[in-house]
Amino acid sequence: MSAPPDLPDLVRPEDLTPWERLRQYTDARIALGRVGTSLPTAELLRFGQAHALARDAVQAELDVAALAKALAVETVQVRSQAAQRSEYLRRPDLGRTLHPESAQLLRAQRTNPTPEILIMVSDGLSALSAQRQAAEVLHTLLPGLHAAGLTVAPVLIATLARVALADEAAELLGARLALHLIGERPGLSSPDSLGAYLTYNPRPGTLDSARNCVSNIRPAGLDAGVAARRLLSLTVQALRRGLSGVELKDTDGVLSGGEGDAGNGLPKGSYSVIPEQSD
């Protein structure tokens, strides 16, 4: 899915007010102007375009094969109990529970020892987000997790999924931590925003307060590489301290490859947390 070209600019740059020039720094709908009691025609057209892109993102289907190819790692496909997109949108509860066939598949794949981390990539409310952003995030994150000596289960690609779907999958595989990359609800200027939810000790019924969220991952928002480094730091801290959510603060740290603390089951000397670089 590709975005249509921008609408032609109907106002000459020299005619812009200082307030209107500020618009180049944000996607927020500011300095729209007015014609009488209404918006200018150009702004009405832009609004209609943004609304159509958001609706398309909500209805889009995830191209699982293309995503698996882009991830370039071992993947397993699972699905929720929602049968189709329309049901998924009307019944959020079905999107939080694995389909029985997928649950059985994961039971059969449980290994001994169990992996420390489960990563799930899913469509959520914008398949476009997972399609565009997930691979770039994981291409930075996975080498960091491996360098930290952490074991990661094959990446799950889930369809018609809500955030909590990763909790059940992680419990079935015995993972200590779940990281769920999922398409966020589209906004009028962000139809392709990816969210990442990190949960320590994930189980069905886990409260949202037990999750850390890194959101707005997209080219016009949070850079994928920065997001990956932040997730890497949060993952190590969550495993080391045995907690996540409101009890785990994002200290904007990234990992180095040197000697580090080795508490609560993490390999000794495999990592340390240092302040995040400004790049």
C-alpha angles and dihedrals in degrees: 000000000000129000117246117249118275117271114258114269106249096189124073114237091236090058095057120110120229088255091053092050088061088068091080088071099055142035089217115118099251133144093021095158125210143242108212104311095336139070121267113267093247091057092048089053092048091050091050090049093050092047092051092050091051092050091048090051093052092050097041120115121227115249096221096183093051092046093050090051092049093049091053093199135100108290138183122203119223135165140204127243092265108108099205143359096268092053091046090056093048098041112044089171091067091054090058095059129068120241108252091245091054092047090052090048091055093046088055091050096052109125135201114260093034120229119260096221135039118196119196125185116194145166099242111164094332119039086180089069096055091043093054106031112025098076094052091050094050094044087065099032102049097056088050093052091048091047088053088058095248124146117230126195119228108286113263118221107202129189128207088012135161123202095265093057090086091060094066093042092051092049091051091051094041094238119164094213135028125207114191121191106195138166111259126226103277120248126204091264100028116053092152105049118140124207127201120206119194120195128180117212092005117202134158107278094034111155120239088238087070092063133084115214129203106189145179094044105172138107093270092043131030112357113243093232093051090047091051093051091049091050090049091054093046092048094054092045092048093051093044095049098033097233145085140180122046091356093058115069123204103239093179091243131153131198130257124200095239134098115309146168113290109200132151101015102318117132113268118254095003101116149005135192120241131171114284117261117246096233 
